PDB file of C-alpha atoms in Angstrom:
ATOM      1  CA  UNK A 703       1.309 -11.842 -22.429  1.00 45.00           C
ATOM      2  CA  UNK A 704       2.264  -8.597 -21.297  1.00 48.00           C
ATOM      3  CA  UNK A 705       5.934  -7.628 -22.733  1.00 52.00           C
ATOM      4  CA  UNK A 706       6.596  -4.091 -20.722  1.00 56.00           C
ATOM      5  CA  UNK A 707       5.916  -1.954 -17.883  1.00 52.00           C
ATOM      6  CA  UNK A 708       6.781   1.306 -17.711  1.00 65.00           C
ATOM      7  CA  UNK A 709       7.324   0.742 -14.031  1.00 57.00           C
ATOM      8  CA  UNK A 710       9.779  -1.774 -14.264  1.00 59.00           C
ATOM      9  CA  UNK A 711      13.624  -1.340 -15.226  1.00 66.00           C
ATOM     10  CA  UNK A 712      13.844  -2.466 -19.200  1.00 66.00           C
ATOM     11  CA  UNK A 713      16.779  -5.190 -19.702  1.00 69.00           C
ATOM     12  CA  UNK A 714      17.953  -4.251 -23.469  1.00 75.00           C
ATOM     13  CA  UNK A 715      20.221  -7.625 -23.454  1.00 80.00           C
ATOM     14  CA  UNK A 716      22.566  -9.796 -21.472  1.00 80.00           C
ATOM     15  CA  UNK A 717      26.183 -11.208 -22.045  1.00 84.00           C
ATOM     16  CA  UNK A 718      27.712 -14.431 -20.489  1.00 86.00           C
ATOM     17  CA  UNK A 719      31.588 -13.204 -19.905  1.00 87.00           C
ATOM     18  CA  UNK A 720      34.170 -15.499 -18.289  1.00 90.00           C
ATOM     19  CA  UNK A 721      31.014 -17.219 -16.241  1.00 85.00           C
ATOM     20  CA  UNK A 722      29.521 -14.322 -14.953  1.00 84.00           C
ATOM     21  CA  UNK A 723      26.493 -13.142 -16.811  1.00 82.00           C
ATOM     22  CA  UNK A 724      26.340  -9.083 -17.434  1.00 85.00           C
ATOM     23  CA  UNK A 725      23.065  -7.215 -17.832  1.00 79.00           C
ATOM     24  CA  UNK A 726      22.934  -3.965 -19.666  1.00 82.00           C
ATOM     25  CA  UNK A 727      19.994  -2.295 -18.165  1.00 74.00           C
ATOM     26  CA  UNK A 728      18.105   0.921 -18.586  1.00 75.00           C
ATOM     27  CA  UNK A 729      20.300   3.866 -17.340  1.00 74.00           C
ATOM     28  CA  UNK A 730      18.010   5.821 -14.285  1.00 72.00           C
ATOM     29  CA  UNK A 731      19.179   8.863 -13.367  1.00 68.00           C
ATOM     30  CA  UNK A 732      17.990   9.527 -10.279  1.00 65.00           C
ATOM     31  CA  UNK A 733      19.804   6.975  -8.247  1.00 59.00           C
ATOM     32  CA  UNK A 734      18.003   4.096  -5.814  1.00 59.00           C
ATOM     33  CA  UNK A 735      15.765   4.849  -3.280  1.00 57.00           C
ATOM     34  CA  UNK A 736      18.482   4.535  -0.686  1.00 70.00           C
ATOM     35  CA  UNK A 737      20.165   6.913  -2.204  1.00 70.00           C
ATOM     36  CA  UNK A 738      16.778   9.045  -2.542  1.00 73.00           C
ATOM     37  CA  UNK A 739      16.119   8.347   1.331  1.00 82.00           C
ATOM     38  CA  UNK A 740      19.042   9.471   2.830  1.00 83.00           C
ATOM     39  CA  UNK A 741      19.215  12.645   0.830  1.00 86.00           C
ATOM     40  CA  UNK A 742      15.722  13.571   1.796  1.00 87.00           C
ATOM     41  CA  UNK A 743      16.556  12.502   5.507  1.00 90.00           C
ATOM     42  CA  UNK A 744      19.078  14.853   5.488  1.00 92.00           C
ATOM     43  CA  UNK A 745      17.748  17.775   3.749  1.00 93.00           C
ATOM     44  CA  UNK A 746      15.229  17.718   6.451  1.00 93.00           C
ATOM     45  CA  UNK A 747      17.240  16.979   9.246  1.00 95.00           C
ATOM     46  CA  UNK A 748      19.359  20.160   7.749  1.00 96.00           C
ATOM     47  CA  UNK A 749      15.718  22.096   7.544  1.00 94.00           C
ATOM     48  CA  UNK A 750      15.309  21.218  11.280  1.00 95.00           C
ATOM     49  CA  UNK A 751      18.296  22.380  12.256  1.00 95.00           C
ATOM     50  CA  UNK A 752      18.669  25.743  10.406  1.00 95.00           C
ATOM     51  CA  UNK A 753      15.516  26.218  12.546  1.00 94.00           C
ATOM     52  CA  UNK A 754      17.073  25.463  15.697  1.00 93.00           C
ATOM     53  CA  UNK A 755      20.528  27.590  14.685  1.00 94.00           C
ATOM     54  CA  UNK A 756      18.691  30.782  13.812  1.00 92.00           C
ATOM     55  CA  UNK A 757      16.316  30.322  17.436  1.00 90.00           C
ATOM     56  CA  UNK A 758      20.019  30.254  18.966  1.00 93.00           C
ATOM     57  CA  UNK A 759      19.842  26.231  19.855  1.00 92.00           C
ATOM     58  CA  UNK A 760      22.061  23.221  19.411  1.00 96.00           C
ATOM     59  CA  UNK A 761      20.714  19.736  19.358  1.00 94.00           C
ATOM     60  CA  UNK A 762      24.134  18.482  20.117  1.00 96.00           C
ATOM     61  CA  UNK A 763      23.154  14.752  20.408  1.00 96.00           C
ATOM     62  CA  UNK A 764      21.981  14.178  16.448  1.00 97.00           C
ATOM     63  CA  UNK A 765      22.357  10.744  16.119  1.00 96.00           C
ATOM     64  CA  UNK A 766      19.609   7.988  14.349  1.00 94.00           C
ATOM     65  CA  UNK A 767      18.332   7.163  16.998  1.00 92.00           C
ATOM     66  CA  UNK A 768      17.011  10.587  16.807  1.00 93.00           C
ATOM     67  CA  UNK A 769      15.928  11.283  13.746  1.00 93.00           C
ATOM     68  CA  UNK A 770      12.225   9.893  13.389  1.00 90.00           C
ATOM     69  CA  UNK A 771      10.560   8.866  10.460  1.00 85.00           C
ATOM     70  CA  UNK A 772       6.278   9.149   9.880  1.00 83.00           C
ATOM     71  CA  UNK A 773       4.070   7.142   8.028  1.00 83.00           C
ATOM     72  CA  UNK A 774       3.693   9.845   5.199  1.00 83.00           C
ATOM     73  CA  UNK A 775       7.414  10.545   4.837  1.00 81.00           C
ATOM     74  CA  UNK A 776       8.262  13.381   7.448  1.00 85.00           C
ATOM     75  CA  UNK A 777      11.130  13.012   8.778  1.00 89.00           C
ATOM     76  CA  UNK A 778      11.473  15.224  12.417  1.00 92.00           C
ATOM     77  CA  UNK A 779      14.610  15.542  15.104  1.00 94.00           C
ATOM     78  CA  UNK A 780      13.415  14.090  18.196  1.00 92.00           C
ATOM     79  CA  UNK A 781      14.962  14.377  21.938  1.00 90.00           C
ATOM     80  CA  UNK A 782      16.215  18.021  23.186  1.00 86.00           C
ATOM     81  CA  UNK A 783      17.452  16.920  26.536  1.00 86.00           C
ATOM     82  CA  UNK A 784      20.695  17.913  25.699  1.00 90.00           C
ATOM     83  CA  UNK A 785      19.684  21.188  23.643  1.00 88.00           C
ATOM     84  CA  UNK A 786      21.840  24.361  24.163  1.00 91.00           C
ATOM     85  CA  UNK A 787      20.705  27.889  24.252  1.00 89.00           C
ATOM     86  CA  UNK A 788      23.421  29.881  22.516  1.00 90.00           C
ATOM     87  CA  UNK A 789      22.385  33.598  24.880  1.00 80.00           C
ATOM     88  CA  UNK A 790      24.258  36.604  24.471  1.00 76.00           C
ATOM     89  CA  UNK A 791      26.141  36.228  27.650  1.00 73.00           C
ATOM     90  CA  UNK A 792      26.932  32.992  26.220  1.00 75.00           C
ATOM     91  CA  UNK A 793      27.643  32.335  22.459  1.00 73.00           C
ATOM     92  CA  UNK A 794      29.320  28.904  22.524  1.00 85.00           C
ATOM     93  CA  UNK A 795      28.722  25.592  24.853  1.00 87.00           C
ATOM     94  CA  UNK A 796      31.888  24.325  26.672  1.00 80.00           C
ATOM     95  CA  UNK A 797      30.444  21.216  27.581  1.00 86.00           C
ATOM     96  CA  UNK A 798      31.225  17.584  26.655  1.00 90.00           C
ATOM     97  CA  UNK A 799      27.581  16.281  25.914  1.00 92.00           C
ATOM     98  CA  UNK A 800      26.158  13.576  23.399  1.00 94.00           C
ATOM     99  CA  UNK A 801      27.073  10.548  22.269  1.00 96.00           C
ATOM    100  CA  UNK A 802      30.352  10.025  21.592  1.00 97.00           C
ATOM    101  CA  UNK A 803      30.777   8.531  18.325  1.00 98.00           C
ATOM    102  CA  UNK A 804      28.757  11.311  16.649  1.00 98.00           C
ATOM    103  CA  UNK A 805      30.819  13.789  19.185  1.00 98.00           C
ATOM    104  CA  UNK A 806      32.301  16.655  16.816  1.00 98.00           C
ATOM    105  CA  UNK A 807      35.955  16.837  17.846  1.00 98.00           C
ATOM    106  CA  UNK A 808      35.576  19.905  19.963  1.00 97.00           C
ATOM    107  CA  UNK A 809      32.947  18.900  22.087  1.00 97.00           C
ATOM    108  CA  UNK A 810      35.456  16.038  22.735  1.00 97.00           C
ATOM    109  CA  UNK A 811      38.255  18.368  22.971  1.00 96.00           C
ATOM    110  CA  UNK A 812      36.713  20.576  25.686  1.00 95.00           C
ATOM    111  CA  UNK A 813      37.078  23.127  23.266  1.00 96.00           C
ATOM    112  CA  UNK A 814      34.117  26.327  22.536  1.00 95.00           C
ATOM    113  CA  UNK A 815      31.642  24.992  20.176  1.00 96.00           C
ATOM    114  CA  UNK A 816      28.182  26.270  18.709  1.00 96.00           C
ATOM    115  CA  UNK A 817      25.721  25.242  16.192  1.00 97.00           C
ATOM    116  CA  UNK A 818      28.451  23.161  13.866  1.00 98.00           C
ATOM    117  CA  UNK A 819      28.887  20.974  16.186  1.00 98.00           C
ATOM    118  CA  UNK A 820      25.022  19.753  14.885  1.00 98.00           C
ATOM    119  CA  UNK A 821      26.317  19.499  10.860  1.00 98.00           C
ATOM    120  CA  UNK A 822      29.400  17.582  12.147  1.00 98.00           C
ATOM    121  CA  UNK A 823      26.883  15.128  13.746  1.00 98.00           C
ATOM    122  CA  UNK A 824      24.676  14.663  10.562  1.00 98.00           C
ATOM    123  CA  UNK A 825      27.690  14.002   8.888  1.00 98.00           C
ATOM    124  CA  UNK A 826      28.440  10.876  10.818  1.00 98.00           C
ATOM    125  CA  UNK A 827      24.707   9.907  10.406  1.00 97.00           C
ATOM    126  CA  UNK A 828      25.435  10.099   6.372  1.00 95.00           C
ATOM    127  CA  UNK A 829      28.365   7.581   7.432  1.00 95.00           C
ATOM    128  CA  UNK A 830      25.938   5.504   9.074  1.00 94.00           C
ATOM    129  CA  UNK A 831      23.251   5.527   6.682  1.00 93.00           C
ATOM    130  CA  UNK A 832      25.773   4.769   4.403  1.00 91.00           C
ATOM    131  CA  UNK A 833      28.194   1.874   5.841  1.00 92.00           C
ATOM    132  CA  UNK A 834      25.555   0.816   8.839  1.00 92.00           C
ATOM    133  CA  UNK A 835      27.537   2.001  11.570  1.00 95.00           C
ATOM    134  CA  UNK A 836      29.103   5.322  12.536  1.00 97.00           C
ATOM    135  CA  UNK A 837      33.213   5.668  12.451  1.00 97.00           C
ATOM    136  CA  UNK A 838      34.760   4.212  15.408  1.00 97.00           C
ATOM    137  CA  UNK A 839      32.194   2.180  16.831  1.00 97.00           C
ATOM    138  CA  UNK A 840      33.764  -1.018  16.960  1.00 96.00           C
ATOM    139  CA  UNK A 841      35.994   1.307  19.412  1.00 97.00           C
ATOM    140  CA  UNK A 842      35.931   1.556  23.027  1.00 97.00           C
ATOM    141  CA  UNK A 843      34.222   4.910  23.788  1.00 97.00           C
ATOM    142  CA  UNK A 844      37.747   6.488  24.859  1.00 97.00           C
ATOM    143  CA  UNK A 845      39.515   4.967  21.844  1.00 98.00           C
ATOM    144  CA  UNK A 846      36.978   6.371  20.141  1.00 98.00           C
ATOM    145  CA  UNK A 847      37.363   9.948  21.778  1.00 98.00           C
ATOM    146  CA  UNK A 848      40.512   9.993  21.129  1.00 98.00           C
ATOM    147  CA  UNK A 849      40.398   9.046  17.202  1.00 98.00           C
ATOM    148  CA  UNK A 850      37.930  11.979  16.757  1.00 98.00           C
ATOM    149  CA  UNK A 851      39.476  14.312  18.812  1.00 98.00           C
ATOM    150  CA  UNK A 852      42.802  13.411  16.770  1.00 97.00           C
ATOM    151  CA  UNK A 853      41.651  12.406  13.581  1.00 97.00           C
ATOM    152  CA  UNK A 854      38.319  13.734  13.080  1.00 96.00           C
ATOM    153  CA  UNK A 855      36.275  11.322  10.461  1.00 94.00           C
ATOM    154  CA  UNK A 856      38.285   8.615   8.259  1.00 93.00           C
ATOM    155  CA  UNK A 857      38.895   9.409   4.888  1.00 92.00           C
ATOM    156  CA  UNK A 858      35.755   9.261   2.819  1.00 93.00           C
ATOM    157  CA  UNK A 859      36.918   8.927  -0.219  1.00 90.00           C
ATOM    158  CA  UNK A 860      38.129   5.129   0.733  1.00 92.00           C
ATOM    159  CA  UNK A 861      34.645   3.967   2.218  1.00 91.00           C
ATOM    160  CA  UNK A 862      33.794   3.423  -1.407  1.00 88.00           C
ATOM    161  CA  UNK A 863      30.699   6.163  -1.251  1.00 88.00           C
ATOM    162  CA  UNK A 864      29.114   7.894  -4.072  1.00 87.00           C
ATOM    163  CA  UNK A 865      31.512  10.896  -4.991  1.00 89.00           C
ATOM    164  CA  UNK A 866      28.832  13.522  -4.405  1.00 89.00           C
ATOM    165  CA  UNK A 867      28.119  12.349  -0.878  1.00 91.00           C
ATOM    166  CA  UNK A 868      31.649  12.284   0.068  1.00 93.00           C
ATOM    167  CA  UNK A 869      31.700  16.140  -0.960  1.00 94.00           C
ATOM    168  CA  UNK A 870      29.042  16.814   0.980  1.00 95.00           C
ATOM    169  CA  UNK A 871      29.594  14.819   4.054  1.00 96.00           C
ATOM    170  CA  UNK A 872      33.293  16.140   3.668  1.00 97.00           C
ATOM    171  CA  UNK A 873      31.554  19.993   4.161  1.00 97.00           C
ATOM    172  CA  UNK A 874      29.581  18.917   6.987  1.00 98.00           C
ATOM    173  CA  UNK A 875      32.962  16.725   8.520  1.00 98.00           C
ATOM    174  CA  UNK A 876      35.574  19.545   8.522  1.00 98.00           C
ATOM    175  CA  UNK A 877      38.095  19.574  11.558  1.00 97.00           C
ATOM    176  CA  UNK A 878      38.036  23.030  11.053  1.00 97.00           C
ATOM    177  CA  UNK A 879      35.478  24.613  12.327  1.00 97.00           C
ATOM    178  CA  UNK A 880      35.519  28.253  10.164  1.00 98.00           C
ATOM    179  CA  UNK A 881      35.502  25.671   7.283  1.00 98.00           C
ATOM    180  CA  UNK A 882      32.424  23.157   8.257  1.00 98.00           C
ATOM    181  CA  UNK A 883      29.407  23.729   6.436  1.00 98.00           C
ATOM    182  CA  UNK A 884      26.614  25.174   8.568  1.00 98.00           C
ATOM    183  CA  UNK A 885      23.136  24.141   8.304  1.00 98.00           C
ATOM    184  CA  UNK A 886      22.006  27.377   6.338  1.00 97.00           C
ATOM    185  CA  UNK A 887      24.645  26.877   3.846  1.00 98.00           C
ATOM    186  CA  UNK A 888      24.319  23.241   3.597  1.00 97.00           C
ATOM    187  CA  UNK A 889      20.676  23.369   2.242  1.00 95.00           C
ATOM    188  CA  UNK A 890      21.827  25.705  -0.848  1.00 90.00           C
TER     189      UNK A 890
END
């Protein structure tokens, strides 16, 4: 009979403690594959949109519903309809365009916005990779304006996510624009 396999997680012993039975298992390192998934989805989802920034374009409508996924792993941005072209004459979007729960606050505020407004969106798709949903969407679209345009993203510190993807999705969820990540600097 066989007794070990290096590819399955070694079980070193087990404890029955006030009816609940504890395993101490082999310590991996590198996480679980969901945690392995979304951090490659958004390292390339970051990739793609460094691209776009330094052509002079915002997505503004990242969302999962566009962000594909391939057979062999690639993972690509999908559906410029709403793309801006950030021109000389014209170095930030005015617009209010996207979907509004993964709206940055400006783009909801009416407020100038450029290529940020694409990190604060990926943010809300770590949210939703995370907890299944993006913030507010139990919320009537205006509610849900209206909490991002005033609060921005809840706290993520009390959605009970990994500590190092709260710091990171904090960069990318900044209300403050000068001091939200940008794609470029997110992928260092």
């Amino acid at each position: 009979m066989c007794t070990f396999s290096s590819n399955l997680l070694f079980s070193s012993s087990s404890h029955l403690v006030n009816e609940a039975v504890l395993l101490v298992l082999e310590y991996m390192d590198g996480g679980s594959l969901t945690h392995v998934k979304r951090m490659a989805v958004g390292y390339m989802c970051l990739q793609g949109l460094a691209f776009l920034h330094a052509n002079q374009v915002v997505h503004r409508d990242i969302k999962s519903d566009n962000i594909l996924l391939g057979w062999d792993g690639a993972i690509k941005l999908a559906d410029f309809g709403l793309c801006g072209w950030l021109g000389p004459k014209q170095g930030r979007r005015r617009s209010m365009v996207g979907t509004t729960w993964w709206m940055a606050p400006e783009v909801v505020r009416r407020h100038p916005y450029g290529p940020k407004v694409d990190t604060w969106s990926l943010g809300i798709v770590g949210i939703e990779m995370a907890k299944g949903e993006p913030p507010y969407f139990c919320e009537t679209e205006d509610t849900a304006m209206y909490l991002i345009a005033t609060q921005g993203a809840p706290d993520l510190y009390k959605l009970g996510l990994p500590s190092g993807l709260c710091d990171f999705l904090d960069w990318c969820l900044q209300m403050d624009v000068d001091r939200r990540g940008s794609a470029k600097e997110l992928l260092q």
